[in-house]
Amino acid sequence: MDANTSTDIRLREGASIAQRLVMSAFAAAVALCFTPGLFTHDTLEIIISVVALLVGAGFVVGIMMAPAVVWIITANEILIGRQSPFGKLRTRVVGKDDITALQVPGSKRVKARFQLVFTLASGERLTSPPISDVTHVRDTVARIAAQFEVPNVEEPVNPLDASNPEMHLGEPLEAFSARDIRIVSLIAVALFALPYAYKLWRGWPPSHVDILLLPLGALAAFAVHRYANLLTGAFWIIRQGDIRVERLWGDGTPRADHIEGPDVKTITVERRGRSEDEHCIVTIRLRSGRRFRSPRIGSRIEARAVATEIVRRLGIAPENNKI
């Protein structure tokens, strides 16, 4: 969304060629893992291999042929452009008088991702690409509703909006119940003891590996009981002047760290996963050497918007800003 250099609002959706090639290569590699089954004499393995190759080819075609979409929202109309990698650009213009309603639903996969859903006089519903600046969703929606004179637009609930006194990243933490931890510990013990029990049931002598798995099962159960709550992640509360990072110790007791602007050595946006559309985070390194990784935010553009607001709220020096 280029709101700083133009009065128009631009929304884009669609992976770059490099991202498409990476995702296609991954899908093709997974599919090729099943090719040895084609050279066997087992009918079931041949069928599985053929299905896997067909599904992989479908993924590759779907990824490479997914269209790129651009919306340009002006004061009086919406210009929509849609183009496939090997197709022609298709355009559409939606006039101001054709719009009767506007909704802003959130994403089910990414909490702080919002799209505009316009209802036209004909009853057709048009869904926009995601709003890129997730820290100014309310201002963007209010501006669009005003210029198109759409009444009764419900204000979106956005935990990352810059108008909030506190911006929230992630979910409030809750320790696992003792019952759940006991169940998972027992499952761990049972899985490691299964080979040993199977050998005894069949009347076979257990091997050294089977015997070795028994204490490993006990260690796994102890690790689950001791450290399960460390997997609950972190909850960031971004305020004016500091960030409160809430986490849990292994026994479930809460802990909190505070990040202030003068303590920050660098702030960057990183990718934690295969896709830059879903798995980008903000990483803050302190002068003390400690490093804090935020909960998952979304695309690189969305993560940059959040990082920019963090820089503003904490007053991080320009030389430390690496976003």
PDB file of C-alpha atoms in Angstrom:
ATOM      1  CA  MET A   1       0.000   0.000   0.000  1.00  0.00           C
ATOM      2  CA  ASP A   2       1.686   3.172  -1.222  1.00  0.00           C
ATOM      3  CA  ALA A   3      -0.106   5.698   0.961  1.00  0.00           C
ATOM      4  CA  ASN A   4       2.858   8.005   1.495  1.00  0.00           C
ATOM      5  CA  THR A   5       3.614   8.994  -2.121  1.00  0.00           C
ATOM      6  CA  SER A   6       0.138   8.848  -3.630  1.00  0.00           C
ATOM      7  CA  THR A   7      -3.484   9.363  -2.685  1.00  0.00           C
ATOM      8  CA  ASP A   8      -4.231   6.007  -4.290  1.00  0.00           C
ATOM      9  CA  ILE A   9      -4.159   2.762  -2.321  1.00  0.00           C
ATOM     10  CA  ARG A  10      -2.368  -0.122  -4.024  1.00  0.00           C
ATOM     11  CA  LEU A  11      -2.859  -3.730  -2.990  1.00  0.00           C
ATOM     12  CA  ARG A  12      -0.902  -6.583  -4.533  1.00  0.00           C
ATOM     13  CA  GLU A  13      -1.060 -10.349  -4.354  1.00  0.00           C
ATOM     14  CA  GLY A  14       1.058 -12.979  -6.057  1.00  0.00           C
ATOM     15  CA  ALA A  15       4.451 -14.569  -5.497  1.00  0.00           C
ATOM     16  CA  SER A  16       7.539 -13.469  -7.371  1.00  0.00           C
ATOM     17  CA  ILE A  17       9.144 -15.684 -10.006  1.00  0.00           C
ATOM     18  CA  ALA A  18      11.913 -16.654  -7.560  1.00  0.00           C
ATOM     19  CA  GLN A  19       9.393 -17.695  -4.908  1.00  0.00           C
ATOM     20  CA  ARG A  20       7.405 -19.675  -7.490  1.00  0.00           C
ATOM     21  CA  LEU A  21      10.555 -21.522  -8.600  1.00  0.00           C
ATOM     22  CA  VAL A  22      11.503 -22.413  -5.010  1.00  0.00           C
ATOM     23  CA  MET A  23       8.020 -23.704  -4.173  1.00  0.00           C
ATOM     24  CA  SER A  24       7.806 -25.605  -7.468  1.00  0.00           C
ATOM     25  CA  ALA A  25      11.215 -27.199  -6.918  1.00  0.00           C
ATOM     26  CA  PHE A  26      10.178 -28.335  -3.427  1.00  0.00           C
ATOM     27  CA  ALA A  27       6.913 -29.865  -4.728  1.00  0.00           C
ATOM     28  CA  ALA A  28       8.781 -31.573  -7.580  1.00  0.00           C
ATOM     29  CA  ALA A  29      11.447 -32.962  -5.207  1.00  0.00           C
ATOM     30  CA  VAL A  30       8.780 -34.465  -2.928  1.00  0.00           C
ATOM     31  CA  ALA A  31       7.025 -36.033  -5.907  1.00  0.00           C
ATOM     32  CA  LEU A  32      10.268 -37.473  -7.321  1.00  0.00           C
ATOM     33  CA  CYS A  33      10.910 -39.275  -4.025  1.00  0.00           C
ATOM     34  CA  PHE A  34       8.148 -41.678  -5.059  1.00  0.00           C
ATOM     35  CA  THR A  35       9.574 -42.497  -8.512  1.00  0.00           C
ATOM     36  CA  PRO A  36      11.423 -45.679  -7.382  1.00  0.00           C
ATOM     37  CA  GLY A  37       8.031 -47.289  -6.899  1.00  0.00           C
ATOM     38  CA  LEU A  38       7.459 -47.144 -10.660  1.00  0.00           C
ATOM     39  CA  PHE A  39      10.217 -49.700 -11.237  1.00  0.00           C
ATOM     40  CA  THR A  40       8.884 -52.332  -8.849  1.00  0.00           C
ATOM     41  CA  HIS A  41       6.538 -55.198  -9.574  1.00  0.00           C
ATOM     42  CA  ASP A  42       4.165 -54.246  -6.759  1.00  0.00           C
ATOM     43  CA  THR A  43       0.913 -52.873  -8.183  1.00  0.00           C
ATOM     44  CA  LEU A  44       0.132 -50.880  -5.034  1.00  0.00           C
ATOM     45  CA  GLU A  45       3.529 -49.152  -5.047  1.00  0.00           C
ATOM     46  CA  ILE A  46       3.159 -48.303  -8.736  1.00  0.00           C
ATOM     47  CA  ILE A  47      -0.278 -46.759  -8.099  1.00  0.00           C
ATOM     48  CA  ILE A  48       1.040 -44.732  -5.142  1.00  0.00           C
ATOM     49  CA  SER A  49       3.985 -43.480  -7.214  1.00  0.00           C
ATOM     50  CA  VAL A  50       1.791 -42.470 -10.143  1.00  0.00           C
ATOM     51  CA  VAL A  51      -0.649 -40.639  -7.850  1.00  0.00           C
ATOM     52  CA  ALA A  52       2.227 -38.861  -6.064  1.00  0.00           C
ATOM     53  CA  LEU A  53       3.732 -37.742  -9.387  1.00  0.00           C
ATOM     54  CA  LEU A  54       0.370 -36.503 -10.658  1.00  0.00           C
ATOM     55  CA  VAL A  55      -0.278 -34.580  -7.424  1.00  0.00           C
ATOM     56  CA  GLY A  56       3.235 -33.104  -7.533  1.00  0.00           C
ATOM     57  CA  ALA A  57       2.778 -32.064 -11.150  1.00  0.00           C
ATOM     58  CA  GLY A  58      -0.549 -30.476 -10.221  1.00  0.00           C
ATOM     59  CA  PHE A  59       1.120 -28.488  -7.441  1.00  0.00           C
ATOM     60  CA  VAL A  60       3.873 -27.293  -9.775  1.00  0.00           C
ATOM     61  CA  VAL A  61       1.385 -26.206 -12.434  1.00  0.00           C
ATOM     62  CA  GLY A  62      -0.843 -24.521  -9.854  1.00  0.00           C
ATOM     63  CA  ILE A  63       2.084 -22.623  -8.301  1.00  0.00           C
ATOM     64  CA  MET A  64       3.507 -21.492 -11.630  1.00  0.00           C
ATOM     65  CA  MET A  65       0.153 -20.518 -13.127  1.00  0.00           C
ATOM     66  CA  ALA A  66      -1.235 -18.643 -10.091  1.00  0.00           C
ATOM     67  CA  PRO A  67      -2.126 -15.110 -11.252  1.00  0.00           C
ATOM     68  CA  ALA A  68      -0.762 -11.841  -9.929  1.00  0.00           C
ATOM     69  CA  VAL A  69      -3.460  -9.403  -8.829  1.00  0.00           C
ATOM     70  CA  VAL A  70      -3.181  -5.654  -8.365  1.00  0.00           C
ATOM     71  CA  TRP A  71      -5.864  -3.324  -7.011  1.00  0.00           C
ATOM     72  CA  ILE A  72      -5.583   0.450  -7.326  1.00  0.00           C
ATOM     73  CA  ILE A  73      -8.201   2.164  -5.191  1.00  0.00           C
ATOM     74  CA  THR A  74      -8.679   5.791  -6.217  1.00  0.00           C
ATOM     75  CA  ALA A  75     -11.141   8.391  -4.949  1.00  0.00           C
ATOM     76  CA  ASN A  76     -13.868   7.404  -7.411  1.00  0.00           C
ATOM     77  CA  GLU A  77     -13.182   3.876  -8.605  1.00  0.00           C
ATOM     78  CA  ILE A  78     -11.269   0.633  -8.192  1.00  0.00           C
ATOM     79  CA  LEU A  79      -9.000  -0.566 -10.969  1.00  0.00           C
ATOM     80  CA  ILE A  80      -8.356  -4.308 -10.865  1.00  0.00           C
ATOM     81  CA  GLY A  81      -5.577  -5.947 -12.869  1.00  0.00           C
ATOM     82  CA  ARG A  82      -5.130  -9.703 -13.120  1.00  0.00           C
ATOM     83  CA  GLN A  83      -2.404 -11.449 -15.062  1.00  0.00           C
ATOM     84  CA  SER A  84      -1.210 -15.046 -15.290  1.00  0.00           C
ATOM     85  CA  PRO A  85       2.498 -15.681 -15.911  1.00  0.00           C
ATOM     86  CA  PHE A  86       1.830 -16.661 -19.545  1.00  0.00           C
ATOM     87  CA  GLY A  87      -1.440 -14.838 -20.123  1.00  0.00           C
ATOM     88  CA  LYS A  88      -2.635 -11.382 -21.037  1.00  0.00           C
ATOM     89  CA  LEU A  89      -3.406  -8.653 -18.526  1.00  0.00           C
ATOM     90  CA  ARG A  90      -7.117  -8.504 -17.750  1.00  0.00           C
ATOM     91  CA  THR A  91      -8.444  -5.296 -16.282  1.00  0.00           C
ATOM     92  CA  ARG A  92     -11.695  -4.207 -14.691  1.00  0.00           C
ATOM     93  CA  VAL A  93     -12.994  -0.912 -13.384  1.00  0.00           C
ATOM     94  CA  VAL A  94     -15.497  -0.743 -10.523  1.00  0.00           C
ATOM     95  CA  GLY A  95     -17.126   2.649 -10.117  1.00  0.00           C
ATOM     96  CA  LYS A  96     -17.957   4.330  -6.856  1.00  0.00           C
ATOM     97  CA  ASP A  97     -21.718   4.134  -7.500  1.00  0.00           C
ATOM     98  CA  ASP A  98     -21.558   0.344  -7.970  1.00  0.00           C
ATOM     99  CA  ILE A  99     -20.398  -0.267  -4.363  1.00  0.00           C
ATOM    100  CA  THR A 100     -23.093  -0.779  -1.745  1.00  0.00           C
ATOM    101  CA  ALA A 101     -21.276  -2.365   1.200  1.00  0.00           C
ATOM    102  CA  LEU A 102     -17.797  -2.996   2.612  1.00  0.00           C
ATOM    103  CA  GLN A 103     -16.593  -5.649   5.042  1.00  0.00           C
ATOM    104  CA  VAL A 104     -13.118  -6.321   6.403  1.00  0.00           C
ATOM    105  CA  PRO A 105     -12.827  -9.967   7.494  1.00  0.00           C
ATOM    106  CA  GLY A 106      -9.657 -11.223   9.121  1.00  0.00           C
ATOM    107  CA  SER A 107      -7.687 -14.216   7.962  1.00  0.00           C
ATOM    108  CA  LYS A 108      -8.107 -17.571   9.675  1.00  0.00           C
ATOM    109  CA  ARG A 109      -4.478 -18.539   9.081  1.00  0.00           C
ATOM    110  CA  VAL A 110      -2.771 -15.255   9.954  1.00  0.00           C
ATOM    111  CA  LYS A 111      -4.398 -13.280  12.749  1.00  0.00           C
ATOM    112  CA  ALA A 112      -3.304  -9.817  11.614  1.00  0.00           C
ATOM    113  CA  ARG A 113      -4.180 -10.089   7.924  1.00  0.00           C
ATOM    114  CA  PHE A 114      -7.160  -8.255   6.502  1.00  0.00           C
ATOM    115  CA  GLN A 115      -8.834  -8.076   3.121  1.00  0.00           C
ATOM    116  CA  LEU A 116     -11.483  -5.736   1.759  1.00  0.00           C
ATOM    117  CA  VAL A 117     -14.728  -7.355   0.614  1.00  0.00           C
ATOM    118  CA  PHE A 118     -16.883  -5.069  -1.517  1.00  0.00           C
ATOM    119  CA  THR A 119     -20.513  -5.880  -2.276  1.00  0.00           C
ATOM    120  CA  LEU A 120     -21.728  -4.459  -5.585  1.00  0.00           C
ATOM    121  CA  ALA A 121     -25.225  -3.365  -6.548  1.00  0.00           C
ATOM    122  CA  SER A 122     -25.527  -6.520  -8.657  1.00  0.00           C
ATOM    123  CA  GLY A 123     -24.903  -8.659  -5.556  1.00  0.00           C
ATOM    124  CA  GLU A 124     -21.387  -9.659  -6.625  1.00  0.00           C
ATOM    125  CA  ARG A 125     -18.701  -9.720  -3.943  1.00  0.00           C
ATOM    126  CA  LEU A 126     -15.127  -8.696  -4.733  1.00  0.00           C
ATOM    127  CA  THR A 127     -12.296  -9.647  -2.373  1.00  0.00           C
ATOM    128  CA  SER A 128      -9.117  -7.586  -2.487  1.00  0.00           C
ATOM    129  CA  PRO A 129      -5.523  -8.703  -1.894  1.00  0.00           C
ATOM    130  CA  PRO A 130      -4.404  -8.351   1.756  1.00  0.00           C
ATOM    131  CA  ILE A 131      -3.813  -4.892   3.201  1.00  0.00           C
ATOM    132  CA  SER A 132      -0.018  -4.675   3.349  1.00  0.00           C
ATOM    133  CA  ASP A 133       0.374  -2.086   6.130  1.00  0.00           C
ATOM    134  CA  VAL A 134      -1.154  -4.104   8.951  1.00  0.00           C
ATOM    135  CA  THR A 135      -0.387  -1.353  11.462  1.00  0.00           C
ATOM    136  CA  HIS A 136      -2.825   1.120   9.834  1.00  0.00           C
ATOM    137  CA  VAL A 137      -5.761  -1.098   8.909  1.00  0.00           C
ATOM    138  CA  ARG A 138      -8.352   1.021  10.722  1.00  0.00           C
ATOM    139  CA  ASP A 139      -7.196   4.248   9.083  1.00  0.00           C
ATOM    140  CA  THR A 140      -7.160   2.582   5.667  1.00  0.00           C
ATOM    141  CA  VAL A 141     -10.655   1.139   6.061  1.00  0.00           C
ATOM    142  CA  ALA A 142     -12.052   4.427   7.396  1.00  0.00           C
ATOM    143  CA  ARG A 143     -10.512   6.307   4.491  1.00  0.00           C
ATOM    144  CA  ILE A 144     -11.949   3.925   1.878  1.00  0.00           C
ATOM    145  CA  ALA A 145     -15.384   3.895   3.528  1.00  0.00           C
ATOM    146  CA  ALA A 146     -15.441   7.695   3.532  1.00  0.00           C
ATOM    147  CA  GLN A 147     -14.379   8.171  -0.083  1.00  0.00           C
ATOM    148  CA  PHE A 148     -16.854   5.571  -1.360  1.00  0.00           C
ATOM    149  CA  GLU A 149     -19.561   6.769   1.054  1.00  0.00           C
ATOM    150  CA  VAL A 150     -20.217   3.258   2.382  1.00  0.00           C
ATOM    151  CA  PRO A 151     -22.221   3.374   5.641  1.00  0.00           C
ATOM    152  CA  ASN A 152     -22.026   1.124   8.699  1.00  0.00           C
ATOM    153  CA  VAL A 153     -18.579  -0.358   8.090  1.00  0.00           C
ATOM    154  CA  GLU A 154     -17.574  -2.376  11.150  1.00  0.00           C
ATOM    155  CA  GLU A 155     -14.186  -1.392  12.535  1.00  0.00           C
ATOM    156  CA  PRO A 156     -11.762  -4.324  12.241  1.00  0.00           C
ATOM    157  CA  VAL A 157     -10.289  -5.793  15.406  1.00  0.00           C
ATOM    158  CA  ASN A 158      -6.571  -5.531  14.741  1.00  0.00           C
ATOM    159  CA  PRO A 159      -4.088  -6.394  17.551  1.00  0.00           C
ATOM    160  CA  LEU A 160      -1.282  -4.779  15.545  1.00  0.00           C
ATOM    161  CA  ASP A 161      -2.956  -1.485  14.753  1.00  0.00           C
ATOM    162  CA  ALA A 162      -0.836   1.575  15.538  1.00  0.00           C
ATOM    163  CA  SER A 163      -3.880   3.251  17.087  1.00  0.00           C
ATOM    164  CA  ASN A 164      -3.786   0.703  19.943  1.00  0.00           C
ATOM    165  CA  PRO A 165      -1.938   1.821  23.106  1.00  0.00           C
ATOM    166  CA  GLU A 166      -0.579  -1.738  23.171  1.00  0.00           C
ATOM    167  CA  MET A 167       0.143  -3.824  20.083  1.00  0.00           C
ATOM    168  CA  HIS A 168      -0.003  -7.586  20.643  1.00  0.00           C
ATOM    169  CA  LEU A 169       2.056 -10.169  18.806  1.00  0.00           C
ATOM    170  CA  GLY A 170       1.085 -13.778  19.411  1.00  0.00           C
ATOM    171  CA  GLU A 171      -1.421 -15.106  21.921  1.00  0.00           C
ATOM    172  CA  PRO A 172      -1.502 -14.763  25.731  1.00  0.00           C
ATOM    173  CA  LEU A 173       0.352 -17.737  27.180  1.00  0.00           C
ATOM    174  CA  GLU A 174      -1.231 -20.542  29.129  1.00  0.00           C
ATOM    175  CA  ALA A 175       0.669 -23.440  30.657  1.00  0.00           C
ATOM    176  CA  PHE A 176      -0.176 -26.987  29.652  1.00  0.00           C
ATOM    177  CA  SER A 177      -2.306 -28.790  32.191  1.00  0.00           C
ATOM    178  CA  ALA A 178      -0.656 -31.438  34.359  1.00  0.00           C
ATOM    179  CA  ARG A 179      -3.044 -34.001  32.880  1.00  0.00           C
ATOM    180  CA  ASP A 180      -1.955 -33.272  29.303  1.00  0.00           C
ATOM    181  CA  ILE A 181       1.714 -33.445  30.260  1.00  0.00           C
ATOM    182  CA  ARG A 182       1.202 -36.816  31.969  1.00  0.00           C
ATOM    183  CA  ILE A 183      -0.598 -38.191  28.923  1.00  0.00           C
ATOM    184  CA  VAL A 184       2.153 -37.093  26.535  1.00  0.00           C
ATOM    185  CA  SER A 185       4.826 -38.474  28.908  1.00  0.00           C
ATOM    186  CA  LEU A 186       3.083 -41.861  29.010  1.00  0.00           C
ATOM    187  CA  ILE A 187       2.796 -41.869  25.207  1.00  0.00           C
ATOM    188  CA  ALA A 188       6.540 -41.185  24.945  1.00  0.00           C
ATOM    189  CA  VAL A 189       7.339 -44.060  27.305  1.00  0.00           C
ATOM    190  CA  ALA A 190       4.982 -46.394  25.430  1.00  0.00           C
ATOM    191  CA  LEU A 191       6.495 -45.569  22.025  1.00  0.00           C
ATOM    192  CA  PHE A 192      10.040 -46.253  23.177  1.00  0.00           C
ATOM    193  CA  ALA A 193       8.990 -49.437  25.007  1.00  0.00           C
ATOM    194  CA  LEU A 194       6.933 -50.764  22.090  1.00  0.00           C
ATOM    195  CA  PRO A 195       9.780 -52.647  20.301  1.00  0.00           C
ATOM    196  CA  TYR A 196      10.838 -54.303  23.566  1.00  0.00           C
ATOM    197  CA  ALA A 197       7.258 -55.307  24.428  1.00  0.00           C
ATOM    198  CA  TYR A 198       6.669 -56.621  20.896  1.00  0.00           C
ATOM    199  CA  LYS A 199       9.732 -58.862  21.075  1.00  0.00           C
ATOM    200  CA  LEU A 200       8.608 -60.257  24.436  1.00  0.00           C
ATOM    201  CA  TRP A 201       5.092 -60.847  23.126  1.00  0.00           C
ATOM    202  CA  ARG A 202       6.421 -62.796  20.139  1.00  0.00           C
ATOM    203  CA  GLY A 203       8.839 -64.734  22.346  1.00  0.00           C
ATOM    204  CA  TRP A 204      11.903 -63.253  20.673  1.00  0.00           C
ATOM    205  CA  PRO A 205      14.977 -62.089  22.620  1.00  0.00           C
ATOM    206  CA  PRO A 206      15.165 -58.277  22.743  1.00  0.00           C
ATOM    207  CA  SER A 207      18.147 -56.756  20.976  1.00  0.00           C
ATOM    208  CA  HIS A 208      20.575 -54.256  22.470  1.00  0.00           C
ATOM    209  CA  VAL A 209      18.748 -51.470  20.623  1.00  0.00           C
ATOM    210  CA  ASP A 210      15.415 -52.495  22.147  1.00  0.00           C
ATOM    211  CA  ILE A 211      16.912 -52.444  25.631  1.00  0.00           C
ATOM    212  CA  LEU A 212      18.618 -49.106  24.979  1.00  0.00           C
ATOM    213  CA  LEU A 213      15.289 -47.535  23.978  1.00  0.00           C
ATOM    214  CA  LEU A 214      13.820 -48.128  27.464  1.00  0.00           C
ATOM    215  CA  PRO A 215      15.960 -45.542  29.331  1.00  0.00           C
ATOM    216  CA  LEU A 216      15.597 -43.216  26.331  1.00  0.00           C
ATOM    217  CA  GLY A 217      11.851 -43.417  26.804  1.00  0.00           C
ATOM    218  CA  ALA A 218      12.229 -42.453  30.440  1.00  0.00           C
ATOM    219  CA  LEU A 219      14.438 -39.510  29.422  1.00  0.00           C
ATOM    220  CA  ALA A 220      11.881 -38.422  26.833  1.00  0.00           C
ATOM    221  CA  ALA A 221       9.115 -38.529  29.436  1.00  0.00           C
ATOM    222  CA  PHE A 222      11.251 -36.491  31.829  1.00  0.00           C
ATOM    223  CA  ALA A 223      11.979 -33.936  29.081  1.00  0.00           C
ATOM    224  CA  VAL A 224       8.269 -33.598  28.303  1.00  0.00           C
ATOM    225  CA  HIS A 225       7.422 -33.138  31.974  1.00  0.00           C
ATOM    226  CA  ARG A 226      10.246 -30.648  32.549  1.00  0.00           C
ATOM    227  CA  TYR A 227      10.334 -28.597  29.341  1.00  0.00           C
ATOM    228  CA  ALA A 228       6.925 -28.877  27.628  1.00  0.00           C
ATOM    229  CA  ASN A 229       5.902 -25.352  28.600  1.00  0.00           C
ATOM    230  CA  LEU A 230       8.961 -23.917  26.866  1.00  0.00           C
ATOM    231  CA  LEU A 231       7.227 -24.754  23.575  1.00  0.00           C
ATOM    232  CA  THR A 232       4.365 -22.333  24.218  1.00  0.00           C
ATOM    233  CA  GLY A 233       6.365 -19.559  22.509  1.00  0.00           C
ATOM    234  CA  ALA A 234       6.277 -15.886  23.384  1.00  0.00           C
ATOM    235  CA  PHE A 235       3.746 -13.084  23.672  1.00  0.00           C
ATOM    236  CA  TRP A 236       4.904  -9.577  22.765  1.00  0.00           C
ATOM    237  CA  ILE A 237       3.239  -6.455  24.163  1.00  0.00           C
ATOM    238  CA  ILE A 238       4.537  -3.461  22.216  1.00  0.00           C
ATOM    239  CA  ARG A 239       4.047  -0.183  24.083  1.00  0.00           C
ATOM    240  CA  GLN A 240       5.337   3.335  23.762  1.00  0.00           C
ATOM    241  CA  GLY A 241       8.927   3.137  24.933  1.00  0.00           C
ATOM    242  CA  ASP A 242       9.311  -0.595  25.565  1.00  0.00           C
ATOM    243  CA  ILE A 243       8.324  -4.135  24.616  1.00  0.00           C
ATOM    244  CA  ARG A 244       7.249  -6.671  27.223  1.00  0.00           C
ATOM    245  CA  VAL A 245       8.124 -10.215  26.156  1.00  0.00           C
ATOM    246  CA  GLU A 246       6.185 -12.833  28.122  1.00  0.00           C
ATOM    247  CA  ARG A 247       7.257 -16.484  28.179  1.00  0.00           C
ATOM    248  CA  LEU A 248       6.943 -19.514  30.437  1.00  0.00           C
ATOM    249  CA  TRP A 249       9.561 -21.472  32.324  1.00  0.00           C
ATOM    250  CA  GLY A 250       9.538 -25.234  32.011  1.00  0.00           C
ATOM    251  CA  ASP A 251       7.427 -25.639  35.166  1.00  0.00           C
ATOM    252  CA  GLY A 252       4.779 -23.268  33.802  1.00  0.00           C
ATOM    253  CA  THR A 253       5.641 -20.188  35.863  1.00  0.00           C
ATOM    254  CA  PRO A 254       5.623 -16.939  33.856  1.00  0.00           C
ATOM    255  CA  ARG A 255       8.685 -14.860  33.050  1.00  0.00           C
ATOM    256  CA  ALA A 256       8.916 -11.436  31.438  1.00  0.00           C
ATOM    257  CA  ASP A 257      11.678  -9.479  29.722  1.00  0.00           C
ATOM    258  CA  HIS A 258      11.635  -5.825  28.734  1.00  0.00           C
ATOM    259  CA  ILE A 259      13.194  -4.308  25.626  1.00  0.00           C
ATOM    260  CA  GLU A 260      13.885  -0.586  25.467  1.00  0.00           C
ATOM    261  CA  GLY A 261      15.139   1.474  22.551  1.00  0.00           C
ATOM    262  CA  PRO A 262      18.655   2.290  23.867  1.00  0.00           C
ATOM    263  CA  ASP A 263      19.261  -1.441  24.506  1.00  0.00           C
ATOM    264  CA  VAL A 264      18.639  -2.435  20.865  1.00  0.00           C
ATOM    265  CA  LYS A 265      21.701  -3.172  18.738  1.00  0.00           C
ATOM    266  CA  THR A 266      19.810  -4.186  15.581  1.00  0.00           C
ATOM    267  CA  ILE A 267      16.243  -4.844  14.481  1.00  0.00           C
ATOM    268  CA  THR A 268      15.701  -6.987  11.398  1.00  0.00           C
ATOM    269  CA  VAL A 269      12.985  -8.904   9.554  1.00  0.00           C
ATOM    270  CA  GLU A 270      13.726 -12.591   8.987  1.00  0.00           C
ATOM    271  CA  ARG A 271      12.045 -15.544   7.388  1.00  0.00           C
ATOM    272  CA  ARG A 272      11.311 -18.578   9.564  1.00  0.00           C
ATOM    273  CA  GLY A 273      10.222 -21.225   7.087  1.00  0.00           C
ATOM    274  CA  ARG A 274       9.998 -21.834   3.349  1.00  0.00           C
ATOM    275  CA  SER A 275       7.580 -19.078   2.406  1.00  0.00           C
ATOM    276  CA  GLU A 276       8.035 -15.315   2.642  1.00  0.00           C
ATOM    277  CA  ASP A 277       4.239 -14.981   2.437  1.00  0.00           C
ATOM    278  CA  GLU A 278       3.516 -16.629   5.775  1.00  0.00           C
ATOM    279  CA  HIS A 279       6.581 -17.061   7.979  1.00  0.00           C
ATOM    280  CA  CYS A 280       8.328 -13.737   8.531  1.00  0.00           C
ATOM    281  CA  ILE A 281       9.187 -12.436  12.001  1.00  0.00           C
ATOM    282  CA  VAL A 282      10.905  -9.498  13.679  1.00  0.00           C
ATOM    283  CA  THR A 283      14.252 -10.196  15.354  1.00  0.00           C
ATOM    284  CA  ILE A 284      15.729  -7.809  17.915  1.00  0.00           C
ATOM    285  CA  ARG A 285      19.348  -8.129  19.064  1.00  0.00           C
ATOM    286  CA  LEU A 286      20.373  -6.317  22.226  1.00  0.00           C
ATOM    287  CA  ARG A 287      23.729  -4.795  23.033  1.00  0.00           C
ATOM    288  CA  SER A 288      24.073  -7.408  25.774  1.00  0.00           C
ATOM    289  CA  GLY A 289      24.090 -10.138  23.119  1.00  0.00           C
ATOM    290  CA  ARG A 290      20.591 -11.461  23.789  1.00  0.00           C
ATOM    291  CA  ARG A 291      18.289 -12.032  20.843  1.00  0.00           C
ATOM    292  CA  PHE A 292      14.490 -11.961  20.796  1.00  0.00           C
ATOM    293  CA  ARG A 293      12.423 -13.449  17.971  1.00  0.00           C
ATOM    294  CA  SER A 294       8.817 -12.364  17.676  1.00  0.00           C
ATOM    295  CA  PRO A 295       5.887 -14.689  17.093  1.00  0.00           C
ATOM    296  CA  ARG A 296       5.121 -15.279  13.431  1.00  0.00           C
ATOM    297  CA  ILE A 297       3.623 -12.215  11.750  1.00  0.00           C
ATOM    298  CA  GLY A 298       2.998 -13.053   8.100  1.00  0.00           C
ATOM    299  CA  SER A 299       4.520 -11.832   4.847  1.00  0.00           C
ATOM    300  CA  ARG A 300       7.749  -9.846   4.640  1.00  0.00           C
ATOM    301  CA  ILE A 301       5.794  -6.675   3.832  1.00  0.00           C
ATOM    302  CA  GLU A 302       3.553  -7.144   6.877  1.00  0.00           C
ATOM    303  CA  ALA A 303       6.526  -7.897   9.121  1.00  0.00           C
ATOM    304  CA  ARG A 304       8.303  -4.761   7.885  1.00  0.00           C
ATOM    305  CA  ALA A 305       5.249  -2.662   8.739  1.00  0.00           C
ATOM    306  CA  VAL A 306       5.275  -4.048  12.292  1.00  0.00           C
ATOM    307  CA  ALA A 307       9.043  -3.541  12.611  1.00  0.00           C
ATOM    308  CA  THR A 308       8.687   0.045  11.422  1.00  0.00           C
ATOM    309  CA  GLU A 309       6.116   0.753  14.127  1.00  0.00           C
ATOM    310  CA  ILE A 310       8.402  -0.866  16.733  1.00  0.00           C
ATOM    311  CA  VAL A 311      11.222   1.425  15.610  1.00  0.00           C
ATOM    312  CA  ARG A 312       8.939   4.432  16.022  1.00  0.00           C
ATOM    313  CA  ARG A 313       7.619   3.424  19.438  1.00  0.00           C
ATOM    314  CA  LEU A 314      10.998   2.517  20.905  1.00  0.00           C
ATOM    315  CA  GLY A 315      12.872   5.372  19.270  1.00  0.00           C
ATOM    316  CA  ILE A 316      15.503   3.003  17.837  1.00  0.00           C
ATOM    317  CA  ALA A 317      18.423   4.851  16.291  1.00  0.00           C
ATOM    318  CA  PRO A 318      18.576   4.869  12.454  1.00  0.00           C
ATOM    319  CA  GLU A 319      21.954   3.088  12.385  1.00  0.00           C
ATOM    320  CA  ASN A 320      20.404   0.158  14.281  1.00  0.00           C
ATOM    321  CA  ASN A 321      17.460  -0.175  11.906  1.00  0.00           C
ATOM    322  CA  LYS A 322      18.174  -3.060   9.490  1.00  0.00           C
ATOM    323  CA  ILE A 323      14.636  -3.723   8.264  1.00  0.00           C
TER     324      ILE A 323
END
